[in-house]
Coordinates of C-alpha atoms and ligand atoms in Angstrom, one line a residue:
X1 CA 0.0 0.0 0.0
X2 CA 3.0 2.5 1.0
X3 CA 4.9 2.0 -2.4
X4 CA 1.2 2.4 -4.2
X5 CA 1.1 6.1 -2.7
X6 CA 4.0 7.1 -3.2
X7 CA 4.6 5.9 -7.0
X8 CA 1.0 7.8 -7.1
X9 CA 3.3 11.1 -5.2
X10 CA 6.0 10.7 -7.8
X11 CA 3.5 10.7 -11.2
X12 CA 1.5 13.6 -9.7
X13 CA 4.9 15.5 -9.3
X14 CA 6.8 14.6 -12.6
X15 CA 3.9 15.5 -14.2
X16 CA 2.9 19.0 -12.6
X17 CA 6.7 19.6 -13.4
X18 CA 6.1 18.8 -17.5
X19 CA 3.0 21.2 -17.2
X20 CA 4.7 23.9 -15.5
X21 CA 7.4 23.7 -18.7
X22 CA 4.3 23.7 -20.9
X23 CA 3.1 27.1 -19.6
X24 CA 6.2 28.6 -19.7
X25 CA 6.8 27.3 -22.9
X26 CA 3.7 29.1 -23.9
X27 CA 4.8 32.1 -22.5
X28 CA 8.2 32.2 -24.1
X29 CA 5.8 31.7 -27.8
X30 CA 3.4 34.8 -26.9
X31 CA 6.5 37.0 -25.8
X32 CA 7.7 39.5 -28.6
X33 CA 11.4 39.4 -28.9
X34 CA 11.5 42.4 -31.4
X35 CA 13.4 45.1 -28.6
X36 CA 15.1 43.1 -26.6
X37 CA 18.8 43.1 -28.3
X38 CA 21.3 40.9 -29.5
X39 CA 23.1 40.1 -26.6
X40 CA 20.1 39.3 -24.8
X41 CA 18.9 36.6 -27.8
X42 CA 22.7 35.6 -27.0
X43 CA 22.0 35.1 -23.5
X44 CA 18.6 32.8 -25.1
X45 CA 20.2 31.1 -27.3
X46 CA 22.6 30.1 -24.3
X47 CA 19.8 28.8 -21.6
X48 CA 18.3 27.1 -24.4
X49 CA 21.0 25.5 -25.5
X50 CA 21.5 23.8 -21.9
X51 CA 17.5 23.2 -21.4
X52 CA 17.9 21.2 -24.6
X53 CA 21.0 19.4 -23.3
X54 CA 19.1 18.9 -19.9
X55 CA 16.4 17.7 -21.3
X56 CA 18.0 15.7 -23.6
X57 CA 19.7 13.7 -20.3
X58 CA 16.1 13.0 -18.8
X59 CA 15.4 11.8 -22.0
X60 CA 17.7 8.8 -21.3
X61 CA 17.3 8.7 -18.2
X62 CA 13.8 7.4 -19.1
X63 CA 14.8 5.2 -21.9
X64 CA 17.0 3.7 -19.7
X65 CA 14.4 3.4 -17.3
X66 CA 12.1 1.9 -19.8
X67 CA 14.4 -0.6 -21.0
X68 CA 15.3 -2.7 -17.9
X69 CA 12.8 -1.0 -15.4
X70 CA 13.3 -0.4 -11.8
X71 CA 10.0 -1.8 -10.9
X72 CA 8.9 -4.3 -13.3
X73 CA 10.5 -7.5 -14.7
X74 CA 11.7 -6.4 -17.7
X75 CA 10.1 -4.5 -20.8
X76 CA 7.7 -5.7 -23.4
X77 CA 8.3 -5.8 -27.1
X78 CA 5.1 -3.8 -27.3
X79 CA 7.3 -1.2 -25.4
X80 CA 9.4 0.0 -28.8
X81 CA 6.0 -0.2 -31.0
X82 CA 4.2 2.6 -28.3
X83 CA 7.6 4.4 -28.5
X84 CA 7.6 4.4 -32.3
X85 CA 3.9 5.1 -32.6
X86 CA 3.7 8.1 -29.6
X87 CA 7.2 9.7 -30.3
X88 CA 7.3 8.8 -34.0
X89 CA 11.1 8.2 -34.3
X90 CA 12.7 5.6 -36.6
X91 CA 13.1 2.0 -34.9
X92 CA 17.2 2.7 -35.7
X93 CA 17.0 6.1 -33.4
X94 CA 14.8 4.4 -30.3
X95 CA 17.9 1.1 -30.6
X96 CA 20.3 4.0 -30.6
X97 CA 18.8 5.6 -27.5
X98 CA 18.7 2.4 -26.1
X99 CA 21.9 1.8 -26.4
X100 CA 23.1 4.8 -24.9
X101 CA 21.3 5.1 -22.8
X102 CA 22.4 1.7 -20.9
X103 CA 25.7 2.8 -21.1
X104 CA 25.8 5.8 -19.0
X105 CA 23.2 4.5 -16.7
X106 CA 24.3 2.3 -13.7
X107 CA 23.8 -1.1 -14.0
X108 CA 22.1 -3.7 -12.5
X109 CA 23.5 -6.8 -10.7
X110 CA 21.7 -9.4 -9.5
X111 CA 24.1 -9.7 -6.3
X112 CA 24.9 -6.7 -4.7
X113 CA 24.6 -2.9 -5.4
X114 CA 24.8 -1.3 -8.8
X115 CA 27.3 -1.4 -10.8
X116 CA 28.8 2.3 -11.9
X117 CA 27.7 3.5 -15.5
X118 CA 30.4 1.9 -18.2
X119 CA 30.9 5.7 -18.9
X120 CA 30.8 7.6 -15.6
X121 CA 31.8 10.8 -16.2
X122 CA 29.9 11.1 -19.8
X123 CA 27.1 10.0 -17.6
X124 CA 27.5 12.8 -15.0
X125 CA 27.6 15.3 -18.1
X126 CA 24.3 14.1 -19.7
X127 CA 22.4 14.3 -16.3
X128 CA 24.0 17.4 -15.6
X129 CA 22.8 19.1 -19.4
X130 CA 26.9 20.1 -20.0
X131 CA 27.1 18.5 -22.9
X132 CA 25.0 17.7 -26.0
X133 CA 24.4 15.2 -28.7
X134 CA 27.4 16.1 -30.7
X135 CA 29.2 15.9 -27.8
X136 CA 28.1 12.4 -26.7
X137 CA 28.3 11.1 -29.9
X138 CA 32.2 12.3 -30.6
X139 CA 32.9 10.9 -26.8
X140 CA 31.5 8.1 -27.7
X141 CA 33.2 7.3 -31.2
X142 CA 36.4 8.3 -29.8
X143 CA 36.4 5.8 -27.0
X144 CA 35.2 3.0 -28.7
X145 CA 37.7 3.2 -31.2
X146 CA 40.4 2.5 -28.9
X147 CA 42.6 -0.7 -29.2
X148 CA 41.4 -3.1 -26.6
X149 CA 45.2 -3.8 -25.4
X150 CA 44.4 -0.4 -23.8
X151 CA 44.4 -0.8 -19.7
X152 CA 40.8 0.1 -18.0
X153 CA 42.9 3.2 -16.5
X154 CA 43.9 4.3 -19.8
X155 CA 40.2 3.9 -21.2
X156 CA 38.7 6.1 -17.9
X157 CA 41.4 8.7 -18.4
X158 CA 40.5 9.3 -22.3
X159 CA 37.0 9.4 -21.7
X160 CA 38.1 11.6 -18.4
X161 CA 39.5 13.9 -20.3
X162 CA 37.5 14.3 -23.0
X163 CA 34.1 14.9 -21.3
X164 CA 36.2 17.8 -19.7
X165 CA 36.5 19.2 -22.7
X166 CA 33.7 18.4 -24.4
X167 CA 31.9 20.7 -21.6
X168 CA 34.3 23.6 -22.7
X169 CA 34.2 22.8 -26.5
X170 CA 32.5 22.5 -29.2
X171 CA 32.2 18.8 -30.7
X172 CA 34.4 18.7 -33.8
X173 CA 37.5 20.0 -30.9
X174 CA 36.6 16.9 -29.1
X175 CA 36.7 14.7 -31.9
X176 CA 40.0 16.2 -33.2
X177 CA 41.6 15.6 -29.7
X178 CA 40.2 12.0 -29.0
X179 CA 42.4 11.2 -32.4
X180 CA 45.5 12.7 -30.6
X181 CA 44.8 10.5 -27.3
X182 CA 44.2 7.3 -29.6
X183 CA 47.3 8.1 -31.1
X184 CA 49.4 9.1 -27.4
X185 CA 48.0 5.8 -25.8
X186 CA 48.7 3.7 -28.8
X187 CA 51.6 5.1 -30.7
X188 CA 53.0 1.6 -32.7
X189 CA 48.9 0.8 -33.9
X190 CA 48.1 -2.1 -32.3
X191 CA 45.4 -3.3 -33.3
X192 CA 44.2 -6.9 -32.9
X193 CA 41.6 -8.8 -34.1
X194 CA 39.1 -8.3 -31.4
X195 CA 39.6 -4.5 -32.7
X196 CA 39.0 -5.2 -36.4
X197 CA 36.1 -7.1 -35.7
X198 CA 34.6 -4.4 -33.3
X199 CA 35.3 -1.5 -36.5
X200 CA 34.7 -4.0 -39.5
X201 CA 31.4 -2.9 -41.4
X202 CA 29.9 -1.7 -44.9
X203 CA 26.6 1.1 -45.1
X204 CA 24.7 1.0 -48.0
X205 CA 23.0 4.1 -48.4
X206 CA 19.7 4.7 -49.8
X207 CA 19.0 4.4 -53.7
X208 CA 19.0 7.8 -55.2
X209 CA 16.8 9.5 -57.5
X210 CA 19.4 8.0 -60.4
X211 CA 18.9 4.8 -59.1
X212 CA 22.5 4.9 -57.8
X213 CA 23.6 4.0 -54.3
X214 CA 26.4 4.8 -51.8
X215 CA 28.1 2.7 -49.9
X216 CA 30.9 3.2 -47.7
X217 CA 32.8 1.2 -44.2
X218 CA 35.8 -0.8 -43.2
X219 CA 37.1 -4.3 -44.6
X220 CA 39.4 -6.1 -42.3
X221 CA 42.4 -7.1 -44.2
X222 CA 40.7 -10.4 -44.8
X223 CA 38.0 -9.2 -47.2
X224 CA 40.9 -7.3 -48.5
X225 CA 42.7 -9.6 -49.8
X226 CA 39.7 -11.4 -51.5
X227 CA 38.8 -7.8 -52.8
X228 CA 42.5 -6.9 -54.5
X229 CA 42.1 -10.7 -55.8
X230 CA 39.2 -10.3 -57.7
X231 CA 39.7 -6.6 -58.7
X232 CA 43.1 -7.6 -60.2
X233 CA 40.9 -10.4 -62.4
X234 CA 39.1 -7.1 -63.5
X235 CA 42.1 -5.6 -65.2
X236 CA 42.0 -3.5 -68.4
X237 CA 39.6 -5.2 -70.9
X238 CA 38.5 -7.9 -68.6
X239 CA 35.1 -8.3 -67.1
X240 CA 33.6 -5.4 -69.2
X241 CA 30.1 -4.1 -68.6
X242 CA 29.0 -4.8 -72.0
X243 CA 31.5 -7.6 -73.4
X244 CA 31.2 -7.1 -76.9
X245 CA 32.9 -8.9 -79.9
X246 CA 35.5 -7.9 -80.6
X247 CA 36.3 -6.6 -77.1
X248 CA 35.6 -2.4 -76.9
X249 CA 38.2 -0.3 -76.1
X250 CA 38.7 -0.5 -71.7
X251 CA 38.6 3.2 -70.8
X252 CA 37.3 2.5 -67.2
X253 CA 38.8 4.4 -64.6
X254 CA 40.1 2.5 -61.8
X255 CA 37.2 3.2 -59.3
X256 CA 34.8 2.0 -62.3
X257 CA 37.1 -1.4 -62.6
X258 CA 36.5 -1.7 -58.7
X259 CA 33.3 -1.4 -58.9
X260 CA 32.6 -3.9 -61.3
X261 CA 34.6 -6.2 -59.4
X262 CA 32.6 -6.3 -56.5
X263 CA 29.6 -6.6 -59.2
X264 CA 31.4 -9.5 -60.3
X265 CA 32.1 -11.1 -57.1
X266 CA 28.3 -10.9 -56.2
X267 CA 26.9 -12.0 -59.7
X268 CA 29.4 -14.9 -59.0
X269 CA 28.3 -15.8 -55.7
X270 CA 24.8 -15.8 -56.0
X271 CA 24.8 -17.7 -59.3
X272 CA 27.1 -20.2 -57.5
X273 CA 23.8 -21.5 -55.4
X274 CA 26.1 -21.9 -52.6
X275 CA 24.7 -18.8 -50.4
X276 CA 22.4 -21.5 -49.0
X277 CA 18.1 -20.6 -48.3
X278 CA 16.6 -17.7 -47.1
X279 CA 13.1 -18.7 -45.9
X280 CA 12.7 -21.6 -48.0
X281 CA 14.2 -20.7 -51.7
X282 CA 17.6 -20.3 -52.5
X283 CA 19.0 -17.3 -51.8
X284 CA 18.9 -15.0 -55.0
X285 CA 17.8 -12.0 -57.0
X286 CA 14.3 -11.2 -56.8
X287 CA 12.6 -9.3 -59.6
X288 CA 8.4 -8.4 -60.4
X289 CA 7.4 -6.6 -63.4
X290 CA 4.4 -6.2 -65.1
X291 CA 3.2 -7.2 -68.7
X292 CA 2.6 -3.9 -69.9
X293 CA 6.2 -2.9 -68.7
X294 CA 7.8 -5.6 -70.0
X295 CA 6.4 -5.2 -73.1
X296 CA 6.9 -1.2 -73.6
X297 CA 10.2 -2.0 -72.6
X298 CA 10.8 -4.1 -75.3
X299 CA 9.2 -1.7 -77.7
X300 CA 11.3 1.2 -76.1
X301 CA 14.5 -0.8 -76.9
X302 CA 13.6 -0.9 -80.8
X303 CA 12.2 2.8 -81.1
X304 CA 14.4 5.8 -79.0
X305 CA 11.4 8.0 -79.3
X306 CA 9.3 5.6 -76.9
X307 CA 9.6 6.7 -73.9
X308 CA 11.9 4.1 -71.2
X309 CA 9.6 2.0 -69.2
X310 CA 8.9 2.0 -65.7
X311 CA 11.5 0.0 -63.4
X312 CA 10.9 -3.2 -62.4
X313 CA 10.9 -4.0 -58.0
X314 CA 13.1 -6.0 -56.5
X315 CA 12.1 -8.2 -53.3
X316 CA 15.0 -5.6 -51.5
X317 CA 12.2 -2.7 -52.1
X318 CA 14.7 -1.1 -54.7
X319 CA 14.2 0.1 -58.4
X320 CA 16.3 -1.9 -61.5
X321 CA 15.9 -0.3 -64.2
X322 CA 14.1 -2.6 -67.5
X323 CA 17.4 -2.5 -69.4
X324 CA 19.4 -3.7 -66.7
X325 CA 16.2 -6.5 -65.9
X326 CA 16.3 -7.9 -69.3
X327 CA 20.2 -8.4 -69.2
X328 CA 20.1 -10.3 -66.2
X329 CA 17.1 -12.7 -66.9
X330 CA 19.0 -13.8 -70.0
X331 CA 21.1 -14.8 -67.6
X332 CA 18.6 -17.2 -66.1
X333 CA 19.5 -17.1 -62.4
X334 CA 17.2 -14.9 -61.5
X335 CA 13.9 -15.4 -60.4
X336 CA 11.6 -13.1 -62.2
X337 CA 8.1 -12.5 -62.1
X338 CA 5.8 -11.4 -64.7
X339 CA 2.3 -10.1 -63.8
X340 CA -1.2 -9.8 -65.5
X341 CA -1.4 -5.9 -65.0
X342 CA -4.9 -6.1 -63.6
X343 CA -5.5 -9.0 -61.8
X344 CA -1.7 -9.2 -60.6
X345 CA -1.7 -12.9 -60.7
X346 CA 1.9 -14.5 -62.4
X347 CA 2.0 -14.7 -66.4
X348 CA 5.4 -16.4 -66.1
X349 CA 7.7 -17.5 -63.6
X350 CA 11.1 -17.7 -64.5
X351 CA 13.2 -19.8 -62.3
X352 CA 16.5 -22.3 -61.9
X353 CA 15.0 -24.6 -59.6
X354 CA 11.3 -25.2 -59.1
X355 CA 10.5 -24.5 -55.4
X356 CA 7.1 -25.1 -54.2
X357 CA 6.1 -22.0 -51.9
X358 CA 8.1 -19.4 -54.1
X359 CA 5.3 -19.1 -56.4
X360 CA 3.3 -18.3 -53.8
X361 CA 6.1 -15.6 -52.4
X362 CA 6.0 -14.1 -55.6
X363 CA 2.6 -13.2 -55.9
X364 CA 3.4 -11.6 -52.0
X365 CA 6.4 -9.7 -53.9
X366 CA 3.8 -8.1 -56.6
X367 CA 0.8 -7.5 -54.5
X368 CA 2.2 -6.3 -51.3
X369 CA 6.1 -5.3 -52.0
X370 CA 7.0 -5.4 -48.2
X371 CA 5.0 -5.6 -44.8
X372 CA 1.5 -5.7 -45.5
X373 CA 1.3 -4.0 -41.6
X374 CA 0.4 0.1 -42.3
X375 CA 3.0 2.2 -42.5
X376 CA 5.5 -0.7 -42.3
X377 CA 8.3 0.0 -44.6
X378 CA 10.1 -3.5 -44.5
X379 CA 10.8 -4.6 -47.9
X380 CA 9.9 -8.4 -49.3
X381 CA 12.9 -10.0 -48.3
X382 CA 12.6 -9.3 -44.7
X383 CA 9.3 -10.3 -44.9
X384 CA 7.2 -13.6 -43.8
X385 CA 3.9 -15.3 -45.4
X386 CA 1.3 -14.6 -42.9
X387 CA -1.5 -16.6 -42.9
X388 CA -5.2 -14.7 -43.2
X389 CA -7.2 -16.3 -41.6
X390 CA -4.2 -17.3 -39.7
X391 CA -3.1 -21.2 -39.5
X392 CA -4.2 -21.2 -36.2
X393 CA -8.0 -20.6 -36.5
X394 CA -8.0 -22.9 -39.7
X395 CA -6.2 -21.1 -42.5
X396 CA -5.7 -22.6 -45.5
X397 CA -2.3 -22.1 -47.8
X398 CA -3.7 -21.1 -51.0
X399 CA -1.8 -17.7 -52.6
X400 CA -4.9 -15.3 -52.0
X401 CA -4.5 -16.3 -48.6
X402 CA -0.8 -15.6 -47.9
X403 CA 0.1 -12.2 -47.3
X404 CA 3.8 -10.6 -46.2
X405 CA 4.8 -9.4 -42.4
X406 CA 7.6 -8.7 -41.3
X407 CA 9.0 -11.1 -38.3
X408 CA 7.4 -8.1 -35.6
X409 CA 3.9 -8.0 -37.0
X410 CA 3.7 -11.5 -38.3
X411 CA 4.8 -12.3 -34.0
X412 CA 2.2 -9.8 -33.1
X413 CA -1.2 -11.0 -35.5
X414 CA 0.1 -14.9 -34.6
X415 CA 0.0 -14.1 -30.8
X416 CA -3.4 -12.4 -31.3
X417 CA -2.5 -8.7 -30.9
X418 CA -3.4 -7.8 -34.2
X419 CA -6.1 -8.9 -36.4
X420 CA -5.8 -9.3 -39.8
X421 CA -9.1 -9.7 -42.5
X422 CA -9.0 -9.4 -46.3
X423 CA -10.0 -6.4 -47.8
X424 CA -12.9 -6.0 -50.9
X425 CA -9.3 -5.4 -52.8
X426 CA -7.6 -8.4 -52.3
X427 CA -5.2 -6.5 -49.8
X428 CA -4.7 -7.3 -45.8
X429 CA -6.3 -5.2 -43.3
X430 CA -4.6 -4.6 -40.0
X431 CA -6.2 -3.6 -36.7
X432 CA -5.0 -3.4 -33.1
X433 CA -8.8 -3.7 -32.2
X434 CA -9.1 0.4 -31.7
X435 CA -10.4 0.9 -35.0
X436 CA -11.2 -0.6 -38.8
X437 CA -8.7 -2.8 -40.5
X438 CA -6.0 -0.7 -42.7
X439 CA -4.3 -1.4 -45.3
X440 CA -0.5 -0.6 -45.9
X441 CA 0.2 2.3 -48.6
X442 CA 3.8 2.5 -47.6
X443 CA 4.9 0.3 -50.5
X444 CA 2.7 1.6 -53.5
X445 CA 3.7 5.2 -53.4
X446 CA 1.1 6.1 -56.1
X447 CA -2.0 5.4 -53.5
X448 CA 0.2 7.7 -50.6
X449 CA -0.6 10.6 -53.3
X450 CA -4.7 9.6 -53.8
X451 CA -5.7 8.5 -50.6
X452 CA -6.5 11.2 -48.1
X453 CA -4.9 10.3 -45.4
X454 CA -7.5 11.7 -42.4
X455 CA -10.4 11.3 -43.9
X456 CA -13.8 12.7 -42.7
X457 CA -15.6 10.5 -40.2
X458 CA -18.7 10.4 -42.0
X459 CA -18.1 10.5 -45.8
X460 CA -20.9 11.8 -48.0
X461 CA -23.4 9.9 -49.1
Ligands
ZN501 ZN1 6.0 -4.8 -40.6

């Protein structure tokens, strides 16, 4: 009964703290700052600057807090779905907050007291508001790119000295000077592997407007050495884009020639059948197209004028463009998918091996694109087939029955959180029970731009 009060105490006075922000918040918005002079906005800009970074340390605090919770067993996966839904940030910035969060908190043991935050003094910072998320972030980097042959006391001395900074300076100092104590604690480089492992890693960016993407990382010397093998077989007129006959003139540059030896390498691996299954077919390219594009491409590649086709979708949610398409299925190691344009069933399946449920996948891959869930932007291949009605209340497996999820919502409708019913359009309707079943617009960009998105609660008749 005591503990009931007083948790009752501390939510009556955290939240009559937020409101008093509120209203002064509201004051600081109806307050003209036309006369007031620049060194006053100075002195603003200032307080601000530290209310942000103050707040900004109760923000983890709380995540913390909501990740391994003082007074309950542990947290929910239904914790990071309210998170996204109420504070609408990406899943990537609620793991990074996370992250950080639970290590500059203190941490739990099961025997004893707590343990002191893994980064004590960056923790003090945050709570106190001295430092902000540059700050953290350079602090951060510049510790954990530290050999691990470093002693603890070395490691609590860098990160001791530069959270002192970093509350005197601004972040790109601290970043600058961490490089300096990497290099003073570690003049010979020693790395080992543990070290390579830790910074190994490759970022593929998003597909641009051009269809082009960047990528960019660290290989540890291993992948290295396979790399400079296979660029080398990509030497001047080797491996062209386009091998012609006889072979065109090779005025790549040397990027280009490394670029089309990882293209090589991967076109080589995948038609290898060796990468093994990913959920249930072999792991390979996935491609859906439509008749009508198929055909206009074709048409487009006799006549310039036409104009060039729409791309084709593959199961990674990315564009490839017809010309590039066609090249690869004559390949034949592909699987590619054809569709009727309006009832969006399969025209032709082209395939190495004949696999029973990948027919069924690709009609997922043309209907849906990705996670059926709305708003879900997870793209085919990190999708499952879901069941509607699921298996459990006597589904059958016939194609208009299979739709995608992604592992999250497929564990959600299978546990019974979500319901899922087929729509008049063939499409999956979602519901948490709160309100009628949706459907996901995320993957077919041209019903985001015609569907109104709040629409009135009673329509016209
Ligand atoms: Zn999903």
């Amino acid at each position: 009964m005591g503990s009931r009060v007083s948790a009752e105490a501390a939510r009556q006075r955290i939240s009559a703290a937020l409101d008093a922000i509120d209203a002064a918040h509201d004051v600081l918005r109806d307050t003209s700052s036309d006369i007031v002079g620049n060194d006053f906005r100075i002195d603003v800009a200032e307080r601000l600057e530290t209310q942000e970074r103050t707040n900004r340390g109760l923000m983890y605090r709380f995540f913390g807090e909501i990740a391994d919770p003082p007074d309950e067993t542990g947290m929910v996966p239904a914790v990071r779905d309210k998170l996204w839904a109420r504070l609408r940030l990406t899943p990537n910035e609620i793991t990074r907050r996370f992250r950080l969060a639970a290590r500059i908190r203190p941490r739990r043991s099961l025997i004893g007291p707590p343990v002191p935050p893994e980064l004590p003094k960056l923790a003090a910072a945050v709570q106190a508001g001295t430092v902000g998320e540059d700050h953290i972030r350079a602090v951060c980097r510049a510790v954990d790119v530290l050999p691990s042959c470093l002693s603890a006391a070395d490691v609590a001395d860098a990160e001791r000295t530069l959270v002192q900074h970093a509350t005197k300076l601004d972040a790109g100092v601290v970043t600058k000077l961490g490089q300096r104590i990497a290099d003073y604690l570690n003049p010979d480089g020693h790395f080992d592997d543990t070290d390579r492992a830790r910074r190994r890693g490759l970022r593929l960016g998003p597909q641009g407007p051009d269809g082009m993407s960047h990528l960019s990382g660290l290989l540890d010397p291993e992948t290295r050495a396979y790399f400079e093998a296979i660029a080398a077989a990509v030497r001047p007129g080797r491996h062209q884009p386009h091998d012609s006959d006889p072979p065109a003139r090779d005025d790549r540059t040397p990027a280009q020639r490394c670029h089309d030896a990882l293209k090589l390498a991967l076109e080589t691996a995948i038609a290898s059948g060796k990468l093994g299954a990913h959920r249930g077919h072999p792991a390979t390219v996935i491609v859906t197209t439509t008749l009508a594009e198929l055909n206009q491409a074709a048409l487009a590649a006799a006549d310039e004028s036409l104009p060039i086709p729409a791309p084709a979708r593959t199961g990674g949610g990315s564009r490839l463009p017809m010309r590039d398409l066609i090249r690869m299925a004559a390949k034949a190691i592909h699987y590619l998918a054809v569709f009727d344009d309006h009832t969006e069933r399969p025209l032709y399946l082209g395939r190495q091996k004949r696999v029973a449920t990948t027919d069924q996948r690709l009609i997922c891959y043309a209907r849906d694109r990705g996670c059926t869930h709305p708003n879900c932007l997870e793209p085919g291949y990190h999708c499952e087939v879901h069941h509607s009605p699921d298996w459990a209340s006597g589904g059958r497996t016939d194609a208009d029955k299979l739709y995608f999820g992604c592992g999250p919502h497929h564990g959600r409708a299978s546990r019974g959180e979500l319901h899922t019913q087929v729509m008049d359009n063939g499409r999956l309707g979602w519901s948490d029970g709160t309100g009628p079943p949706e459907v996901n617009h995320a993957h077919h960009p041209e019903e985001l731009l015609h569907t109104d998105p709040d629409p009135p609660d009673d329509p016209p008749q």
